[in-house]
mmCIF file of C-alpha atoms and ligand atoms in Angstrom:
data_model
loop_
_atom_site.group_PDB
_atom_site.id
_atom_site.type_symbol
_atom_site.label_atom_id
_atom_site.label_comp_id
_atom_site.label_asym_id
_atom_site.label_seq_id
_atom_site.Cartn_x
_atom_site.Cartn_y
_atom_site.Cartn_z
ATOM 1 C CA UNK A 221 281.367 100.468 -3.553
ATOM 2 C CA UNK A 222 284.530 101.364 -4.408
ATOM 3 C CA UNK A 223 286.942 104.755 -3.448
ATOM 4 C CA UNK A 224 289.502 106.352 -4.430
ATOM 5 C CA UNK A 225 292.104 107.154 -1.394
ATOM 6 C CA UNK A 226 294.624 108.665 -1.015
ATOM 7 C CA UNK A 227 297.166 106.788 -2.781
ATOM 8 C CA UNK A 228 294.688 106.637 -5.807
ATOM 9 C CA UNK A 229 293.913 103.717 -5.154
ATOM 10 C CA UNK A 230 290.179 101.974 -5.246
ATOM 11 C CA UNK A 231 289.639 100.501 -2.230
ATOM 12 C CA UNK A 232 286.141 99.137 -0.811
ATOM 13 C CA UNK A 233 286.028 100.838 1.890
ATOM 14 C CA UNK A 234 282.596 98.484 2.902
ATOM 15 C CA UNK A 235 283.160 95.116 2.891
ATOM 16 C CA UNK A 236 287.538 95.810 4.595
ATOM 17 C CA UNK A 237 285.028 97.818 7.371
ATOM 18 C CA UNK A 238 282.436 94.512 7.811
ATOM 19 C CA UNK A 239 285.833 92.263 7.406
ATOM 20 C CA UNK A 240 287.802 94.131 10.215
ATOM 21 C CA UNK A 241 284.869 94.025 12.325
ATOM 22 C CA UNK A 242 284.449 90.463 11.440
ATOM 23 C CA UNK A 243 288.029 89.624 12.611
ATOM 24 C CA UNK A 244 287.572 92.032 16.021
ATOM 25 C CA UNK A 245 284.174 89.785 16.795
ATOM 26 C CA UNK A 246 286.519 86.402 16.391
ATOM 27 C CA UNK A 247 289.225 87.905 17.756
ATOM 28 C CA UNK A 248 286.617 87.542 20.802
ATOM 29 C CA UNK A 249 285.736 84.705 20.844
ATOM 30 C CA UNK A 250 289.130 83.340 20.275
ATOM 31 C CA UNK A 251 290.188 84.799 23.627
ATOM 32 C CA UNK A 252 286.632 84.242 25.154
ATOM 33 C CA UNK A 253 285.909 87.631 25.429
ATOM 34 C CA UNK A 254 282.210 89.509 24.490
ATOM 35 C CA UNK A 255 282.367 91.291 20.910
ATOM 36 C CA UNK A 256 280.617 94.436 22.492
ATOM 37 C CA UNK A 257 283.179 94.862 24.961
ATOM 38 C CA UNK A 258 285.538 95.803 22.110
ATOM 39 C CA UNK A 259 285.096 99.395 19.703
ATOM 40 C CA UNK A 260 286.308 100.148 16.626
ATOM 41 C CA UNK A 261 288.427 102.809 15.644
ATOM 42 C CA UNK A 262 288.413 103.392 12.059
ATOM 43 C CA UNK A 263 291.822 106.138 11.913
ATOM 44 C CA UNK A 264 291.151 108.042 8.497
ATOM 45 C CA UNK A 265 294.195 110.404 8.101
ATOM 46 C CA UNK A 266 295.368 110.933 5.193
ATOM 47 C CA UNK A 267 292.058 110.118 3.124
ATOM 48 C CA UNK A 268 289.992 112.297 1.905
ATOM 49 C CA UNK A 269 286.233 112.975 3.242
ATOM 50 C CA UNK A 270 284.821 111.182 0.537
ATOM 51 C CA UNK A 271 286.860 107.891 1.203
ATOM 52 C CA UNK A 272 285.374 109.093 4.785
ATOM 53 C CA UNK A 273 281.188 108.814 3.150
ATOM 54 C CA UNK A 274 282.018 105.636 2.189
ATOM 55 C CA UNK A 275 282.753 104.498 5.464
ATOM 56 C CA UNK A 276 279.989 106.024 6.966
ATOM 57 C CA UNK A 277 277.424 105.065 4.660
ATOM 58 C CA UNK A 278 278.187 101.296 5.800
ATOM 59 C CA UNK A 279 277.940 102.373 9.663
ATOM 60 C CA UNK A 280 280.790 104.008 10.667
ATOM 61 C CA UNK A 281 280.667 107.325 13.163
ATOM 62 C CA UNK A 282 283.911 107.188 14.565
ATOM 63 C CA UNK A 283 286.708 108.576 12.954
ATOM 64 C CA UNK A 284 290.559 108.634 13.922
ATOM 65 C CA UNK A 285 293.108 111.537 12.851
ATOM 66 C CA UNK A 286 296.528 112.255 13.568
ATOM 67 C CA UNK A 287 296.346 115.701 12.446
ATOM 68 C CA UNK A 288 294.833 118.579 14.076
ATOM 69 C CA UNK A 289 294.135 120.805 10.996
ATOM 70 C CA UNK A 290 293.226 118.017 8.804
ATOM 71 C CA UNK A 291 291.024 116.967 11.354
ATOM 72 C CA UNK A 292 289.299 119.912 12.264
ATOM 73 C CA UNK A 293 288.468 119.912 8.235
ATOM 74 C CA UNK A 294 286.961 116.788 7.996
ATOM 75 C CA UNK A 295 285.313 117.741 10.940
ATOM 76 C CA UNK A 296 283.719 121.151 9.308
ATOM 77 C CA UNK A 297 283.099 119.507 6.669
ATOM 78 C CA UNK A 298 280.739 116.209 8.104
ATOM 79 C CA UNK A 299 279.268 119.200 10.214
ATOM 80 C CA UNK A 300 275.665 118.174 9.651
ATOM 81 C CA UNK A 301 276.221 114.927 10.264
ATOM 82 C CA UNK A 302 275.681 115.176 14.335
ATOM 83 C CA UNK A 303 276.260 111.799 14.395
ATOM 84 C CA UNK A 304 280.477 111.229 13.677
ATOM 85 C CA UNK A 305 282.644 111.693 16.402
ATOM 86 C CA UNK A 306 286.389 112.694 16.264
ATOM 87 C CA UNK A 307 289.333 110.594 18.035
ATOM 88 C CA UNK A 308 292.846 112.321 17.958
ATOM 89 C CA UNK A 309 294.897 110.031 17.993
ATOM 90 C CA UNK A 310 299.070 111.344 18.273
ATOM 91 C CA UNK A 311 300.764 113.547 19.836
ATOM 92 C CA UNK A 312 299.392 116.553 20.705
ATOM 93 C CA UNK A 313 301.364 120.208 21.721
ATOM 94 C CA UNK A 314 299.987 122.204 23.557
ATOM 95 C CA UNK A 315 299.284 124.859 21.404
ATOM 96 C CA UNK A 316 296.353 122.942 19.628
ATOM 97 C CA UNK A 317 294.475 122.060 22.859
ATOM 98 C CA UNK A 318 292.086 125.412 21.968
ATOM 99 C CA UNK A 319 291.054 123.739 18.360
ATOM 100 C CA UNK A 320 291.016 120.196 19.424
ATOM 101 C CA UNK A 321 288.659 121.207 21.988
ATOM 102 C CA UNK A 322 286.450 122.589 19.257
ATOM 103 C CA UNK A 323 285.730 119.611 17.149
ATOM 104 C CA UNK A 324 286.996 116.329 19.202
ATOM 105 C CA UNK A 325 285.029 113.912 21.173
ATOM 106 C CA UNK A 326 288.295 111.635 22.302
ATOM 107 C CA UNK A 327 291.801 112.212 22.703
ATOM 108 C CA UNK A 328 294.098 109.330 22.599
ATOM 109 C CA UNK A 329 297.445 110.866 23.365
ATOM 110 C CA UNK A 330 297.583 112.614 26.295
ATOM 111 C CA UNK A 331 300.586 112.710 27.979
ATOM 112 C CA UNK A 332 301.294 115.666 29.740
ATOM 113 C CA UNK A 333 299.510 117.990 32.403
ATOM 114 C CA UNK A 334 300.553 121.447 30.382
ATOM 115 C CA UNK A 335 298.221 120.345 27.772
ATOM 116 C CA UNK A 336 295.871 118.254 30.314
ATOM 117 C CA UNK A 337 295.522 122.155 31.344
ATOM 118 C CA UNK A 338 294.993 123.138 28.077
ATOM 119 C CA UNK A 339 291.903 121.432 26.792
ATOM 120 C CA UNK A 340 290.371 121.535 29.819
ATOM 121 C CA UNK A 341 290.627 125.463 30.145
ATOM 122 C CA UNK A 342 288.936 125.794 26.248
ATOM 123 C CA UNK A 343 286.752 122.793 27.317
ATOM 124 C CA UNK A 344 285.271 124.363 30.180
ATOM 125 C CA UNK A 345 284.629 127.699 28.006
ATOM 126 C CA UNK A 346 282.584 125.467 24.795
ATOM 127 C CA UNK A 347 281.065 123.947 27.876
ATOM 128 C CA UNK A 348 282.231 120.291 26.300
ATOM 129 C CA UNK A 349 283.852 117.380 27.556
ATOM 130 C CA UNK A 350 286.559 115.296 25.783
ATOM 131 C CA UNK A 351 287.222 111.158 26.765
ATOM 132 C CA UNK A 352 291.289 111.538 27.267
ATOM 133 C CA UNK A 353 292.979 107.868 26.949
ATOM 134 C CA UNK A 354 296.770 108.389 28.790
ATOM 135 C CA UNK A 355 299.841 107.535 26.157
ATOM 136 C CA UNK A 356 301.887 104.657 27.795
ATOM 137 C CA UNK A 357 305.183 104.282 26.063
ATOM 138 C CA UNK A 358 305.310 100.643 26.488
ATOM 139 C CA UNK A 359 308.270 99.438 24.303
ATOM 140 C CA UNK A 360 309.851 102.014 25.891
ATOM 141 C CA UNK A 361 311.816 103.341 22.251
ATOM 142 C CA UNK A 362 313.019 106.882 22.452
ATOM 143 C CA UNK A 363 311.203 108.388 19.543
ATOM 144 C CA UNK A 364 307.932 106.988 20.805
ATOM 145 C CA UNK A 365 305.273 109.646 22.571
ATOM 146 C CA UNK A 366 303.506 108.873 25.675
ATOM 147 C CA UNK A 367 304.883 108.587 29.434
ATOM 148 C CA UNK A 368 306.932 105.956 31.147
ATOM 149 C CA UNK A 369 304.760 103.477 33.009
ATOM 150 C CA UNK A 370 306.349 104.755 36.347
ATOM 151 C CA UNK A 371 305.922 108.164 35.247
ATOM 152 C CA UNK A 372 301.311 107.491 34.770
ATOM 153 C CA UNK A 373 300.070 107.966 37.944
ATOM 154 C CA UNK A 374 301.927 111.499 38.460
ATOM 155 C CA UNK A 375 299.510 112.766 35.545
ATOM 156 C CA UNK A 376 296.716 110.607 36.652
ATOM 157 C CA UNK A 377 296.365 112.158 40.389
ATOM 158 C CA UNK A 378 296.449 116.076 38.488
ATOM 159 C CA UNK A 379 293.480 115.191 35.796
ATOM 160 C CA UNK A 380 290.609 115.111 39.086
ATOM 161 C CA UNK A 381 291.393 118.855 38.620
ATOM 162 C CA UNK A 382 290.429 119.341 35.497
ATOM 163 C CA UNK A 383 286.295 117.721 35.465
ATOM 164 C CA UNK A 384 286.111 118.276 31.639
ATOM 165 C CA UNK A 385 288.352 115.009 30.882
ATOM 166 C CA UNK A 386 286.354 112.439 31.507
ATOM 167 C CA UNK A 387 290.298 109.862 31.460
ATOM 168 C CA UNK A 388 289.057 106.223 29.896
ATOM 169 C CA UNK A 389 292.193 104.279 30.491
ATOM 170 C CA UNK A 390 295.024 103.300 28.871
ATOM 171 C CA UNK A 391 296.371 104.134 25.065
ATOM 172 C CA UNK A 392 299.768 102.948 23.743
ATOM 173 C CA UNK A 393 301.825 102.091 20.766
ATOM 174 C CA UNK A 394 303.010 98.333 20.425
ATOM 175 C CA UNK A 395 306.723 97.678 18.835
ATOM 176 C CA UNK A 396 306.418 97.322 15.167
ATOM 177 C CA UNK A 397 308.134 93.663 15.075
ATOM 178 C CA UNK A 398 307.272 90.743 14.066
ATOM 179 C CA UNK A 399 308.332 89.011 17.413
ATOM 180 C CA UNK A 400 305.216 88.346 18.103
ATOM 181 C CA UNK A 401 306.059 87.930 22.121
ATOM 182 C CA UNK A 402 307.741 91.311 21.952
ATOM 183 C CA UNK A 403 304.543 92.938 21.225
ATOM 184 C CA UNK A 404 302.578 91.006 23.292
ATOM 185 C CA UNK A 405 304.879 92.566 26.058
ATOM 186 C CA UNK A 406 303.819 95.721 25.384
ATOM 187 C CA UNK A 407 299.842 94.489 25.204
ATOM 188 C CA UNK A 408 301.099 92.813 28.723
ATOM 189 C CA UNK A 409 302.483 95.819 30.705
ATOM 190 C CA UNK A 410 299.645 98.237 29.573
ATOM 191 C CA UNK A 411 297.154 95.763 30.923
ATOM 192 C CA UNK A 412 298.868 95.249 33.853
ATOM 193 C CA UNK A 413 299.427 98.716 34.945
ATOM 194 C CA UNK A 414 296.153 99.612 34.652
ATOM 195 C CA UNK A 415 295.285 97.230 36.591
ATOM 196 C CA UNK A 416 297.761 98.548 39.652
ATOM 197 C CA UNK A 417 296.042 101.922 39.138
ATOM 198 C CA UNK A 418 293.245 103.265 41.375
ATOM 199 C CA UNK A 419 289.748 103.052 39.132
ATOM 200 C CA UNK A 420 288.893 106.322 40.998
ATOM 201 C CA UNK A 421 292.043 107.848 38.781
ATOM 202 C CA UNK A 422 291.574 106.034 35.167
ATOM 203 C CA UNK A 423 288.365 103.734 33.879
ATOM 204 C CA UNK A 424 289.650 100.213 33.293
ATOM 205 C CA UNK A 425 289.664 101.120 28.737
ATOM 206 C CA UNK A 426 292.269 99.701 26.985
ATOM 207 C CA UNK A 427 293.236 101.368 23.490
ATOM 208 C CA UNK A 428 295.912 99.288 21.732
ATOM 209 C CA UNK A 429 295.888 97.226 18.514
ATOM 210 C CA UNK A 430 296.127 98.032 14.394
ATOM 211 C CA UNK A 431 295.746 96.759 11.525
ATOM 212 C CA UNK A 432 298.996 94.347 12.681
ATOM 213 C CA UNK A 433 298.360 93.765 15.850
ATOM 214 C CA UNK A 434 294.611 94.472 16.824
ATOM 215 C CA UNK A 435 293.786 90.371 17.429
ATOM 216 C CA UNK A 436 296.938 89.966 20.054
ATOM 217 C CA UNK A 437 295.644 93.096 21.351
ATOM 218 C CA UNK A 438 292.483 92.353 21.728
ATOM 219 C CA UNK A 439 294.221 89.192 23.148
ATOM 220 C CA UNK A 440 295.490 91.225 26.044
ATOM 221 C CA UNK A 441 292.272 92.912 26.895
ATOM 222 C CA UNK A 442 292.516 95.748 24.558
ATOM 223 C CA UNK A 443 289.109 98.065 24.381
ATOM 224 C CA UNK A 444 289.268 100.118 21.354
ATOM 225 C CA UNK A 445 291.349 99.245 18.835
ATOM 226 C CA UNK A 446 292.371 101.324 16.225
ATOM 227 C CA UNK A 447 292.736 100.085 12.168
ATOM 228 C CA UNK A 448 293.544 102.539 9.090
ATOM 229 C CA UNK A 449 295.343 100.599 6.399
ATOM 230 C CA UNK A 450 293.473 97.439 6.652
ATOM 231 C CA UNK A 451 290.214 99.360 6.583
ATOM 232 C CA UNK A 452 291.318 102.361 4.258
ATOM 233 C CA UNK A 453 294.040 100.789 1.661
ATOM 234 C CA UNK A 454 297.857 102.209 2.305
ATOM 235 C CA UNK A 455 298.328 105.587 3.262
ATOM 236 C CA UNK A 456 301.404 107.651 1.789
ATOM 237 C CA UNK A 457 304.025 107.827 3.608
ATOM 238 C CA UNK A 458 305.265 110.765 5.454
HETATM 239 C C1 PLP B 278 298.109 105.600 11.886
HETATM 240 C C2 PLP B 278 297.876 105.478 13.106
HETATM 241 C C3 PLP B 278 296.751 103.603 13.361
HETATM 242 C C4 PLP B 278 296.461 103.456 12.745
HETATM 243 O O1 PLP B 278 297.350 102.185 11.775
HETATM 244 P P1 PLP B 278 297.372 101.043 10.431
HETATM 245 O O2 PLP B 278 298.419 100.589 10.901
HETATM 246 O O3 PLP B 278 296.488 102.288 9.081
HETATM 247 O O4 PLP B 278 296.133 100.380 11.195
HETATM 248 C C5 PLP B 278 296.825 103.315 15.063
HETATM 249 N N1 PLP B 278 297.778 104.328 16.391
HETATM 250 C C6 PLP B 278 297.798 104.999 15.675
HETATM 251 C C7 PLP B 278 298.375 106.095 16.913
HETATM 252 C C8 PLP B 278 297.712 105.696 14.350
HETATM 253 O O5 PLP B 278 298.723 106.554 14.406
#
């Protein structure tokens, strides 16, 4: 079945999902890993609800979004599907924490104590929890969000006081480059940072890898890959 995406292109979401899942599994096998260890997070940002419905029909139960308002509207659209989970993957401003706490199941871009405290306050009132990944700027590009690797522990030591947040691991966006070695170095740095931090402060998961680099991320230990274009087709640039 084909669906019309954000840019009006017809895309076979079910076929793409199956192909990407097979590629994820193959990358796991190539890396000597169990495919059951790696979650595929379909990134549906910018695409209309009908496209997400096609993915749901093909078995997707988790969607990644980066704009709070858009995600909240989609969560509303799927309100009668309690098995659907929402992952916010983009930088979050502290004035949006209340809204995110109401519907999100995961945040992959935690990068400040202010946001963590705002989320905890709202989650506590709502009697909800949120799985969080602390975002690391592994490429040291100044325009990228995320904490510098050396600043991660200072945030982690504050999080046990905010028990609605379940700290599952680290998230990173690698350098956007054709230089495979430079991309791999970002994933390696993130995995090494995870290894250096106490397990009682940080889960062992790694959210890393996108359409262009998920196989490499899996080779370096990714446990969640966030894949948009390879499943849903091109997005409008904005
Ligand atoms: C959009 C986005 C993705 C998915 O990127 P694709 O190239 O479409 O696979 C992954 N992670 C983050 C943080 C994103 O914003």
